[in-house]
Coordinates of C-alpha atoms in Angstrom, one line a residue:
M1 CA 145.3 111.7 70.9
I2 CA 143.9 114.5 72.8
E3 CA 140.3 113.1 72.5
E4 CA 141.6 109.7 73.7
G5 CA 143.4 111.3 76.5
S6 CA 140.2 113.2 77.7
K7 CA 138.2 109.9 77.4
R8 CA 140.7 108.2 79.7
G9 CA 140.7 111.0 82.1
K10 CA 136.9 110.9 82.3
A11 CA 136.9 107.1 82.8
T12 CA 139.4 107.6 85.8
V13 CA 137.2 110.3 87.3
E14 CA 134.1 108.0 87.0
K15 CA 136.0 105.1 88.4
R16 CA 137.1 107.1 91.3
Q17 CA 133.7 108.4 91.9
L18 CA 132.1 105.0 92.4
F19 CA 134.8 104.0 95.0
M20 CA 134.7 107.4 96.6
E21 CA 130.9 107.1 97.2
M22 CA 131.4 103.6 98.5
R23 CA 134.0 104.9 101.0
A24 CA 131.7 107.5 102.1
Q25 CA 129.2 104.8 103.2
N26 CA 131.9 103.7 105.9
F27 CA 131.3 100.1 105.3
D28 CA 134.8 99.3 106.7
V29 CA 133.5 99.7 110.3
I30 CA 131.5 96.5 109.8
R31 CA 133.3 93.8 111.8
L32 CA 132.6 90.7 109.9
S33 CA 134.1 90.5 106.4
T34 CA 131.1 88.5 105.0
Y35 CA 128.7 91.4 105.7
R36 CA 131.3 94.0 104.7
T37 CA 131.7 92.3 101.2
A38 CA 127.9 91.9 100.7
C39 CA 127.2 95.5 101.6
K40 CA 129.9 96.8 99.2
L41 CA 128.7 94.6 96.4
R42 CA 125.2 95.5 97.1
F43 CA 126.0 99.1 97.0
V44 CA 127.8 98.8 93.6
Q45 CA 124.7 96.8 92.3
K46 CA 122.3 99.7 93.3
R47 CA 124.6 102.5 92.4
C48 CA 124.8 100.9 88.8
N49 CA 121.1 100.1 88.7
L50 CA 121.9 96.5 88.1
H51 CA 119.2 95.5 90.7
L52 CA 116.5 96.8 88.3
V53 CA 117.7 94.1 85.6
D54 CA 116.1 90.8 86.2
V55 CA 118.4 87.8 85.3
W56 CA 116.1 86.7 82.6
N57 CA 116.3 90.1 81.1
M58 CA 120.1 89.8 81.3
I59 CA 120.0 86.4 79.5
E60 CA 117.8 87.9 76.8
A61 CA 120.3 90.7 76.3
F62 CA 123.1 88.2 75.9
R63 CA 121.1 86.5 73.2
D64 CA 120.1 89.7 71.4
N65 CA 123.8 90.7 71.1
G66 CA 124.8 87.2 69.9
L67 CA 127.0 86.2 72.9
N68 CA 125.5 82.8 73.0
T69 CA 127.2 81.9 69.7
L70 CA 130.6 82.9 71.0
D71 CA 133.1 80.8 72.8
H72 CA 133.7 81.5 76.4
G73 CA 137.3 82.4 75.8
A74 CA 136.5 84.9 73.0
E75 CA 137.6 88.4 73.7
I76 CA 135.4 91.5 73.2
N77 CA 136.8 95.0 73.3
V78 CA 135.6 97.9 75.5
S79 CA 133.6 99.6 72.7
R80 CA 131.5 96.4 72.1
L81 CA 131.1 96.1 75.7
E82 CA 129.7 99.6 76.0
T83 CA 127.2 98.8 73.2
I84 CA 125.9 95.7 75.1
L85 CA 125.5 97.7 78.3
S86 CA 123.6 100.4 76.4
S87 CA 121.2 97.9 75.1
I88 CA 120.6 96.6 78.6
Y89 CA 119.9 99.9 80.1
Y90 CA 117.8 101.3 77.2
Q91 CA 115.7 98.2 77.4
L92 CA 115.3 98.6 81.1
N93 CA 114.1 102.2 80.6
K94 CA 111.4 100.9 78.3
R95 CA 110.2 98.6 80.9
L96 CA 110.3 101.3 83.7
P97 CA 107.4 103.9 84.2
T98 CA 108.1 107.4 83.1
T99 CA 108.4 108.6 86.6
H100 CA 111.2 106.0 87.5
Q101 CA 113.6 106.5 84.5
I102 CA 117.1 106.1 85.3
N103 CA 120.2 108.2 84.0
V104 CA 121.3 105.7 81.2
E105 CA 124.6 107.5 80.3
Q106 CA 125.8 107.6 84.0
S107 CA 124.8 104.0 84.7
I108 CA 126.7 102.8 81.6
G109 CA 129.8 104.9 82.6
L110 CA 129.9 103.6 86.2
L111 CA 129.5 100.0 85.3
L112 CA 131.8 100.0 82.2
N113 CA 134.5 101.5 84.4
F114 CA 133.9 99.0 87.3
M115 CA 134.0 96.0 85.0
V116 CA 137.1 97.1 83.3
A117 CA 138.7 97.8 86.7
T118 CA 137.8 94.3 87.8
Y119 CA 138.4 92.1 84.8
D120 CA 141.2 94.2 82.8
S121 CA 143.6 95.2 85.4
E122 CA 146.4 95.1 82.8
S123 CA 144.7 97.5 80.5
H124 CA 144.5 95.4 77.4
G125 CA 141.1 96.9 76.5
K126 CA 139.5 93.5 76.2
L127 CA 137.3 91.3 78.3
T128 CA 136.5 87.5 77.7
V129 CA 132.9 86.6 77.1
F130 CA 132.7 84.4 80.1
S131 CA 134.0 87.2 82.4
M132 CA 131.2 89.5 81.3
K133 CA 128.6 86.7 81.6
A134 CA 129.8 85.6 85.1
M135 CA 129.8 89.3 86.2
L136 CA 126.6 90.6 84.9
S137 CA 124.7 87.4 85.7
T138 CA 125.9 87.4 89.4
M139 CA 125.4 91.2 90.0
C140 CA 122.0 91.6 88.3
G141 CA 118.6 91.4 90.1
G142 CA 116.3 88.4 90.4
K143 CA 116.2 85.0 92.3
I144 CA 119.5 83.4 93.3
V145 CA 118.2 80.1 92.2
D146 CA 117.7 81.3 88.7
K147 CA 121.1 82.8 88.6
L148 CA 122.7 79.5 89.8
R149 CA 120.7 77.6 87.1
Y150 CA 122.0 79.8 84.5
I151 CA 125.6 79.5 85.7
F152 CA 125.3 75.7 85.8
S153 CA 124.1 75.8 82.2
Q154 CA 127.4 77.6 81.3
I155 CA 129.7 75.2 83.2
S156 CA 128.1 71.8 82.3
D157 CA 128.5 69.5 79.3
S158 CA 125.8 68.1 77.0
S159 CA 124.8 65.3 79.4
G160 CA 124.1 67.7 82.2
V161 CA 127.1 67.1 84.4
M162 CA 129.2 69.8 85.7
V163 CA 132.7 70.2 84.2
F164 CA 135.1 70.9 87.1
A165 CA 137.5 73.0 84.9
K166 CA 134.8 75.3 83.8
F167 CA 133.6 75.6 87.4
D168 CA 137.1 76.5 88.4
Q169 CA 137.2 79.1 85.8
F170 CA 133.8 80.6 87.1
L171 CA 135.3 80.8 90.6
R172 CA 138.3 82.7 89.2
E173 CA 136.1 85.2 87.6
V174 CA 133.3 85.7 90.3
L175 CA 135.9 86.0 93.1
K176 CA 137.4 89.0 91.4
L177 CA 134.3 90.9 92.5
P178 CA 135.3 90.9 96.2
T179 CA 138.9 91.7 95.2
A180 CA 137.6 94.7 93.4
V181 CA 135.9 96.1 96.7
F182 CA 139.1 95.5 98.5
E183 CA 138.0 92.4 100.2
G184 CA 140.4 90.0 98.5
P185 CA 142.3 88.7 101.5
S186 CA 139.1 87.3 102.8
F187 CA 137.4 86.0 99.5
G188 CA 140.1 85.9 97.0
Y189 CA 140.6 82.8 94.7
T190 CA 142.7 80.0 96.0
E191 CA 143.7 76.6 94.5
H192 CA 141.7 75.0 97.3
S193 CA 138.5 76.7 96.5
L194 CA 137.4 74.2 94.1
R195 CA 137.9 71.2 96.5
T196 CA 136.2 73.0 99.4
C197 CA 133.0 73.3 97.2
F198 CA 132.6 70.0 95.7
P199 CA 134.4 66.9 97.0
Q200 CA 132.1 64.8 95.0
Q201 CA 132.9 63.5 91.6
K202 CA 129.8 63.9 89.5
I203 CA 127.7 67.1 90.0
V204 CA 124.3 67.5 88.5
L205 CA 122.0 70.5 88.8
N206 CA 120.1 69.6 91.9
T207 CA 123.5 68.8 93.6
F208 CA 125.0 72.2 92.5
L209 CA 122.0 74.0 93.8
D210 CA 122.0 72.0 97.2
V211 CA 125.6 72.9 97.8
L212 CA 125.6 76.6 96.8
M213 CA 122.4 77.3 98.5
A214 CA 123.1 75.4 101.7
D215 CA 123.2 76.9 105.2
P216 CA 126.0 77.7 105.3
P217 CA 127.2 77.8 101.8
P218 CA 130.8 77.2 100.7
Q219 CA 133.2 79.6 102.4
C220 CA 134.4 81.3 99.4
L221 CA 131.0 82.2 98.1
V222 CA 129.2 82.9 101.4
W223 CA 128.8 86.6 100.5
L224 CA 126.5 85.7 97.4
P225 CA 123.4 84.5 99.2
L226 CA 124.0 87.1 101.9
M227 CA 123.8 89.8 99.3
H228 CA 120.4 88.5 98.1
R229 CA 119.2 88.4 101.7
L230 CA 120.2 92.0 102.2
A231 CA 118.2 93.0 99.2
N232 CA 115.1 91.3 100.6
V233 CA 115.4 92.8 104.1
E234 CA 116.1 96.4 103.3
N235 CA 112.5 97.4 104.0
V236 CA 111.6 94.9 106.7
F237 CA 110.4 96.5 109.9
H238 CA 110.8 94.8 113.4
P239 CA 108.8 96.3 116.2
V240 CA 111.4 95.4 118.8
E241 CA 113.7 97.4 120.9
C242 CA 117.5 97.0 120.5
S243 CA 119.1 95.9 123.5
Y244 CA 122.2 98.1 122.9
C245 CA 121.2 101.4 121.3
R246 CA 117.6 101.2 122.7
S247 CA 116.1 102.0 119.3
E248 CA 112.4 101.3 119.5
S249 CA 112.3 99.6 116.0
M250 CA 114.5 97.9 113.6
M251 CA 115.1 98.0 109.9
G252 CA 116.7 95.2 108.0
F253 CA 118.1 92.2 109.9
R254 CA 117.4 91.4 113.6
Y255 CA 119.8 89.4 115.7
R256 CA 118.8 87.2 118.8
C257 CA 121.3 85.8 121.2
Q258 CA 120.9 82.1 121.8
Q259 CA 122.3 82.4 125.4
C260 CA 121.0 85.7 126.8
H261 CA 117.2 85.6 127.2
G262 CA 115.4 88.5 125.4
Y263 CA 118.7 89.9 124.1
Q264 CA 118.3 91.4 120.6
L265 CA 120.4 93.7 118.5
C266 CA 119.9 95.7 115.4
Q267 CA 121.9 95.0 112.4
S268 CA 123.9 98.2 112.9
C269 CA 124.9 97.2 116.5
F270 CA 125.6 93.7 115.5
W271 CA 127.7 94.5 112.5
R272 CA 129.9 96.8 114.6
G273 CA 130.3 94.3 117.5
H274 CA 128.4 96.3 120.2
A275 CA 127.5 94.5 123.3
N276 CA 126.5 95.3 126.9
G277 CA 125.6 93.6 130.0
P278 CA 126.1 89.9 130.4
H279 CA 126.2 89.6 126.5
S280 CA 129.4 88.9 124.7
N281 CA 130.4 89.0 121.0
Q282 CA 131.3 85.3 121.4
H283 CA 127.8 84.2 121.9
Q284 CA 125.9 82.6 119.1
M285 CA 123.5 85.0 117.5
K286 CA 120.5 83.8 115.1
E287 CA 119.6 86.1 112.2
H288 CA 116.1 87.0 111.6
S289 CA 114.8 88.5 108.4
S290 CA 111.1 88.9 109.4
W291 CA 108.9 89.5 112.4
K292 CA 106.3 87.2 113.6
S293 CA 104.0 88.1 116.3
P294 CA 103.5 85.7 119.3
A295 CA 100.0 84.8 117.8
K296 CA 101.4 83.9 114.5
K297 CA 104.1 81.7 116.1
L298 CA 101.4 80.0 118.1
S299 CA 99.3 79.3 115.1
H300 CA 102.2 78.2 113.1
A301 CA 103.2 75.6 115.8
I302 CA 99.7 74.4 115.9
S303 CA 99.5 74.1 112.2
K304 CA 102.8 72.2 112.3
S305 CA 101.8 69.8 115.0
L306 CA 98.6 69.0 113.0
G307 CA 100.7 68.3 109.8
C308 CA 99.3 71.3 107.8
V309 CA 102.7 72.7 107.2
P310 CA 105.3 70.4 105.4
I311 CA 108.4 69.8 107.3
G312 CA 111.8 69.6 105.8
E313 CA 111.1 71.4 102.5
P314 CA 114.0 71.6 100.0
P315 CA 115.6 75.1 99.7
H316 CA 114.8 75.0 95.9
P317 CA 112.4 73.2 93.6
V318 CA 113.9 69.7 92.6
F319 CA 114.5 69.7 88.8
P320 CA 114.5 66.4 86.6
E321 CA 117.8 64.9 86.1
Q322 CA 118.4 65.7 82.5
A323 CA 120.9 67.7 80.2
E324 CA 120.8 71.3 81.2
R325 CA 121.5 73.5 78.2
P326 CA 122.4 77.2 78.3
Q327 CA 119.2 79.0 79.2
E328 CA 119.0 81.3 76.4
P329 CA 115.5 82.6 75.6
P330 CA 114.2 82.1 72.1
H331 CA 114.5 84.9 69.6
T332 CA 111.5 85.6 67.4
V333 CA 113.5 86.9 64.5
V334 CA 116.4 84.4 64.1
L335 CA 115.4 81.0 62.5
E336 CA 116.1 78.1 64.9
S337 CA 117.7 74.7 63.8
P338 CA 115.9 71.6 64.8
S339 CA 118.4 70.9 67.5
R340 CA 117.7 74.3 69.0
L341 CA 114.0 73.7 68.9
D342 CA 114.6 70.3 70.7
E343 CA 116.4 72.3 73.4
E344 CA 113.6 74.8 73.7
H345 CA 111.1 71.9 74.1
R346 CA 113.3 70.5 76.9
L347 CA 113.3 73.8 78.5
I348 CA 109.6 74.2 78.3
A349 CA 109.2 70.6 79.8
R350 CA 111.6 71.6 82.6
Y351 CA 109.5 74.7 83.4
A352 CA 106.4 72.5 83.4
A353 CA 108.0 70.1 85.9
R354 CA 109.0 73.0 88.1
L355 CA 105.4 74.3 87.9
A356 CA 104.1 70.9 88.8
A357 CA 106.5 70.6 91.9
E358 CA 105.5 74.1 93.1
A359 CA 101.9 73.1 92.7
G360 CA 102.4 70.0 94.7
N361 CA 104.0 71.8 97.5
S362 CA 101.2 74.5 97.5
T363 CA 98.5 71.9 97.7
Q364 CA 99.9 70.8 101.1
Q365 CA 99.7 74.3 102.4
C366 CA 96.2 75.6 101.1
P367 CA 92.9 73.8 100.4
P368 CA 92.2 72.8 96.7
S369 CA 89.4 75.3 96.4
D370 CA 92.0 78.2 97.0
L371 CA 94.4 76.5 94.5
S372 CA 91.9 76.4 91.7
F373 CA 90.9 79.9 92.5
N374 CA 94.5 81.0 92.1
F375 CA 95.0 79.1 88.8
D376 CA 91.7 80.7 87.5
A377 CA 92.7 84.1 88.5
N378 CA 96.2 83.8 86.9
K379 CA 94.7 82.4 83.8
Q380 CA 92.3 85.4 83.5
Q381 CA 95.1 87.8 84.1
R382 CA 97.3 86.3 81.4
Q383 CA 94.3 86.4 78.9
L384 CA 93.6 90.0 79.9
I385 CA 97.4 90.9 79.4
A386 CA 97.2 89.1 75.9
E387 CA 94.2 90.9 74.8
L388 CA 95.5 94.4 76.0
E389 CA 98.9 93.7 74.1
N390 CA 96.8 92.8 70.9
K391 CA 94.8 96.1 71.3
N392 CA 97.9 98.1 71.7
R393 CA 99.6 96.8 68.6
E394 CA 96.5 97.4 66.7
I395 CA 96.2 100.9 67.9
L396 CA 100.0 101.5 67.1
Q397 CA 99.4 100.2 63.6
E398 CA 96.4 102.4 63.1
I399 CA 98.3 105.5 64.3
Q400 CA 101.3 104.7 62.0
R401 CA 98.9 104.2 58.9
L402 CA 97.1 107.6 59.7
R403 CA 100.5 109.3 60.0
L404 CA 101.7 108.1 56.8
E405 CA 98.5 109.0 55.0
H406 CA 98.7 112.6 56.6
E407 CA 102.1 113.0 55.4
Q408 CA 101.4 112.0 51.9
A409 CA 98.4 114.2 51.7
S410 CA 100.2 117.3 53.1
Q411 CA 103.1 116.9 50.7
P412 CA 102.3 118.7 47.2
T413 CA 103.1 116.6 44.1
P414 CA 105.6 117.9 41.4
E415 CA 102.9 117.6 38.8
K416 CA 100.6 120.0 40.6
A417 CA 103.6 122.6 41.1
Q418 CA 104.4 122.4 37.5
Q419 CA 100.8 123.0 36.2
N420 CA 100.0 126.1 37.8
P421 CA 102.2 127.9 40.4
T422 CA 99.5 130.6 41.0
L423 CA 97.1 128.1 42.3
L424 CA 99.6 126.5 44.4
T425 CA 100.4 129.8 46.0
E426 CA 96.7 130.3 46.7
L427 CA 96.5 127.0 48.3
R428 CA 99.3 127.9 50.5
L429 CA 97.6 131.2 51.5
L430 CA 94.3 129.1 52.2
R431 CA 96.2 126.7 54.5
H432 CA 97.9 129.7 56.2
R433 CA 94.4 131.2 56.8
K434 CA 93.2 127.9 58.0
D435 CA 96.0 127.6 60.5
E436 CA 95.2 131.2 61.7
L437 CA 91.6 130.3 62.3
E438 CA 92.6 127.3 64.2
R439 CA 94.9 129.4 66.5
R440 CA 92.1 131.6 67.0
M441 CA 89.7 128.9 68.0
S442 CA 92.3 127.6 70.4
A443 CA 92.7 131.0 72.0
L444 CA 88.9 131.1 72.2
Q445 CA 88.7 127.8 73.9
E446 CA 91.2 128.9 76.4
S447 CA 89.3 132.1 77.1
R448 CA 86.1 130.1 77.5
R449 CA 87.8 127.8 80.0
E450 CA 89.1 130.9 82.0
L451 CA 85.6 132.3 81.9
M452 CA 84.0 129.0 83.3
V453 CA 86.6 129.0 86.0
Q454 CA 85.7 132.6 87.0
L455 CA 82.1 131.9 86.7
E456 CA 82.4 128.9 89.0
G457 CA 84.2 131.0 91.7
L458 CA 81.5 133.7 91.5
M459 CA 78.7 131.1 91.9
R460 CA 80.5 129.6 94.9
L461 CA 80.8 133.2 96.6
L462 CA 77.2 134.0 95.8
K463 CA 76.0 130.7 97.3
D464 CA 78.1 131.4 100.3
E465 CA 76.7 134.9 100.7
E466 CA 73.1 133.8 100.4
Q467 CA 73.6 131.1 103.1
K468 CA 75.0 133.7 105.3
Q469 CA 72.2 136.0 104.6
A470 CA 69.7 133.3 105.1
S471 CA 71.2 132.2 108.4
Q472 CA 71.0 135.8 109.7
S473 CA 67.4 136.4 108.4
G474 CA 66.0 133.1 109.2
G475 CA 66.2 131.7 105.5
S476 CA 64.1 132.8 102.4
P477 CA 62.4 129.8 101.0
H478 CA 61.7 131.3 97.6
S479 CA 65.1 132.6 96.8
S480 CA 67.2 129.5 97.8
P481 CA 66.1 127.1 95.2
S482 CA 66.6 129.5 92.3
H483 CA 70.3 130.1 93.1
G484 CA 70.7 126.5 94.2
A485 CA 69.8 125.5 90.7
G486 CA 72.3 128.0 89.3
C487 CA 74.9 126.8 91.4
S488 CA 74.5 123.1 90.6
M489 CA 75.2 123.6 86.8
P490 CA 78.2 121.3 85.9
M491 CA 81.3 123.2 84.9
P492 CA 83.7 121.5 82.4
I493 CA 86.9 122.5 84.3
R494 CA 87.5 122.9 87.8
S495 CA 90.4 124.8 89.4
T496 CA 91.7 124.8 93.0
S497 CA 93.1 128.4 92.6
A498 CA 90.0 130.4 91.5
G499 CA 87.7 131.0 94.3
S500 CA 89.3 128.5 96.7
T501 CA 88.5 130.6 99.8
P502 CA 85.4 132.7 100.7
T503 CA 87.5 135.8 101.4
H504 CA 87.7 136.8 97.7
T505 CA 85.3 139.4 96.6
P506 CA 83.2 139.1 93.5
Q507 CA 85.0 141.9 91.8
D508 CA 88.3 139.9 92.0
C509 CA 86.7 137.0 90.3
L510 CA 85.3 139.2 87.5
A511 CA 88.7 140.1 86.2
G512 CA 88.8 139.3 82.4
V513 CA 85.0 138.6 82.2
G514 CA 82.9 141.1 80.1
G515 CA 79.6 141.3 78.2
D516 CA 76.6 139.9 79.6
V517 CA 78.3 138.1 82.5
L518 CA 79.8 141.5 83.6
E519 CA 76.5 143.2 83.4
A520 CA 74.9 140.4 85.4
F521 CA 77.1 141.0 88.3
A522 CA 77.6 144.8 88.0
Q523 CA 74.5 145.4 90.3
G524 CA 74.7 145.3 94.0
V525 CA 72.2 142.4 94.0
P526 CA 72.7 139.8 91.3
R527 CA 70.1 139.2 88.6
N528 CA 68.9 135.7 87.7
L529 CA 72.3 134.0 87.6
R530 CA 71.1 131.0 85.3
N531 CA 69.9 133.1 82.6
D532 CA 72.9 135.3 82.5
L533 CA 75.2 132.3 82.3
L534 CA 73.1 130.9 79.5
V535 CA 73.5 134.1 77.7
A536 CA 77.1 134.1 78.2
A537 CA 77.4 130.5 77.0
D538 CA 75.1 131.1 73.9
S539 CA 77.6 134.0 73.1
I540 CA 80.6 131.8 73.2
T541 CA 78.7 129.2 71.2
N542 CA 77.9 131.6 68.4
T543 CA 81.3 132.7 68.1
M544 CA 82.6 129.1 67.9
S545 CA 80.1 128.4 65.3
S546 CA 81.2 131.3 63.2
L547 CA 84.8 130.3 63.4
V548 CA 83.9 126.7 62.5
K549 CA 81.9 127.9 59.4
E550 CA 84.7 130.2 58.3
L551 CA 87.2 127.3 58.8
H552 CA 84.9 125.0 56.6
S553 CA 84.7 127.7 54.0
V554 CA 88.6 127.8 53.8
D555 CA 88.6 123.9 53.6
D556 CA 86.0 124.0 50.8
G557 CA 87.9 126.7 49.0
A558 CA 91.0 124.8 49.1
D559 CA 89.4 121.7 47.8
E560 CA 87.6 123.7 45.0
E561 CA 90.9 125.2 44.0
E562 CA 92.6 121.8 44.0
T563 CA 89.7 120.6 41.9
N564 CA 90.1 123.5 39.5
M565 CA 93.7 123.0 39.2
R566 CA 93.4 119.3 38.4
N567 CA 90.6 120.1 35.8
G568 CA 92.7 123.0 34.3
G569 CA 95.6 120.5 33.9
E570 CA 93.3 117.9 32.2
R571 CA 91.8 120.6 29.8
G572 CA 95.3 121.8 29.0
T573 CA 96.3 118.3 28.1
M574 CA 93.3 117.9 25.8
R575 CA 93.9 121.2 24.1
V576 CA 97.5 120.1 23.3
H577 CA 96.2 116.7 21.8
K578 CA 93.7 118.6 19.7
Q579 CA 96.3 120.9 18.3

């Protein structure tokens, strides 16, 4: 009971943490409820790292966790929901580079508490499968057209026609998101929401996309495309001065008044309702998500007049009028039935039709030579990626095989231990001696690297000193080549700390260097630097060779002991048989 109470207390704290952080952003100063709702949901999306999960990765997670086989009305408890979210975020970290890893536990806690607060207000501890699918597919990253296509596959029948009862259920679930961020009065569910979206009787995929991606979209869902536009313009720069705050540059949206000539506002001023001069908040404003220079506008107008730019393009690709099944990606482990394979073939055919439509649109915009070049480049990239993936799998298999062989070889067998414990003890001592020699070799390698770094710093200092003396005395033609040859010797490791400035003295860089190298620089005037370096390198090489020989002798001794032990066991067995 105490542990359960502590978990509830922690969940309450995490839930409050997300909403407290959202309030600290001061989104409530935004005048328009549409922008206010989109900004709040975008904050929740980024804070939970859902913007990093593509919609297709989300669909794959649904398939991997078996949600495609459950009915929409089936309930799942909070513990299973936490398992599903864990698989989503751990798979995300595998796709991200090591420098951009996310805090998985924190993301799971924030998203889990937000979903429970949104869809389990009565604290039953359960959520329906459709609620989870609607929320995650809406709040994840990716293109809005792909999200809407997946949603349509969940609310349509086998003939590819939308079921109004299922769409009404989707509206009930998705409109709980604005309510969760305290925007329910503006975008809460009403009984008139369904009729305001689709007054038609038969809705297929293309009609569904036309309505929800129109400008403007249905009033109850107007925040959804705006949230995607916010994500696309977060880093867009406009080299224009704001007419109110006089900021010389804008980030995000830019708004131009349709009545006041040259009057433009940044998104911060427009969202807060700022206005000055003859401009009024009642004037119609046009939203711009990019910046085009006057030269680009002129070239675009000329291209449009010449017919190079297609006019009246649809906001989304036109898909074939056929049954749209749930877009669940195929799984490589589960055996598929013939009906499921037929659905996958239809899905592939739909993708091919989409690519053909995109290719037809692109041919109107670019010459055929550029199109063929892009196709060839994409094909080469796909082939290269496939080859690299195959090589990576082969390397991983080889590493696993070598690791298993090493583990099997390093583990002593019971027969050897029972035959002669004394030989086994000697083998352990030999291996211990071998490890000591390897550690000595590593230490010597480290000393050698430090020596090379110090020698490199000394050569740099000596070269600077010779150039300074040559500039003072007019240069010595017979001494410069000798030292130049010595200074041009390649060093295995370079350091930015050793000898980085010419203010260091040679004595500072000689710390830790002894033997022939110290003798070479002990005099006031250095001797032949190249010969001294060769002597030092030979000394290090001889030491390394002696270590390697000793290490090989230890290995040979260990092998000989194992052979004697094995032979001794065989002779003992033969002696028993003779007796």
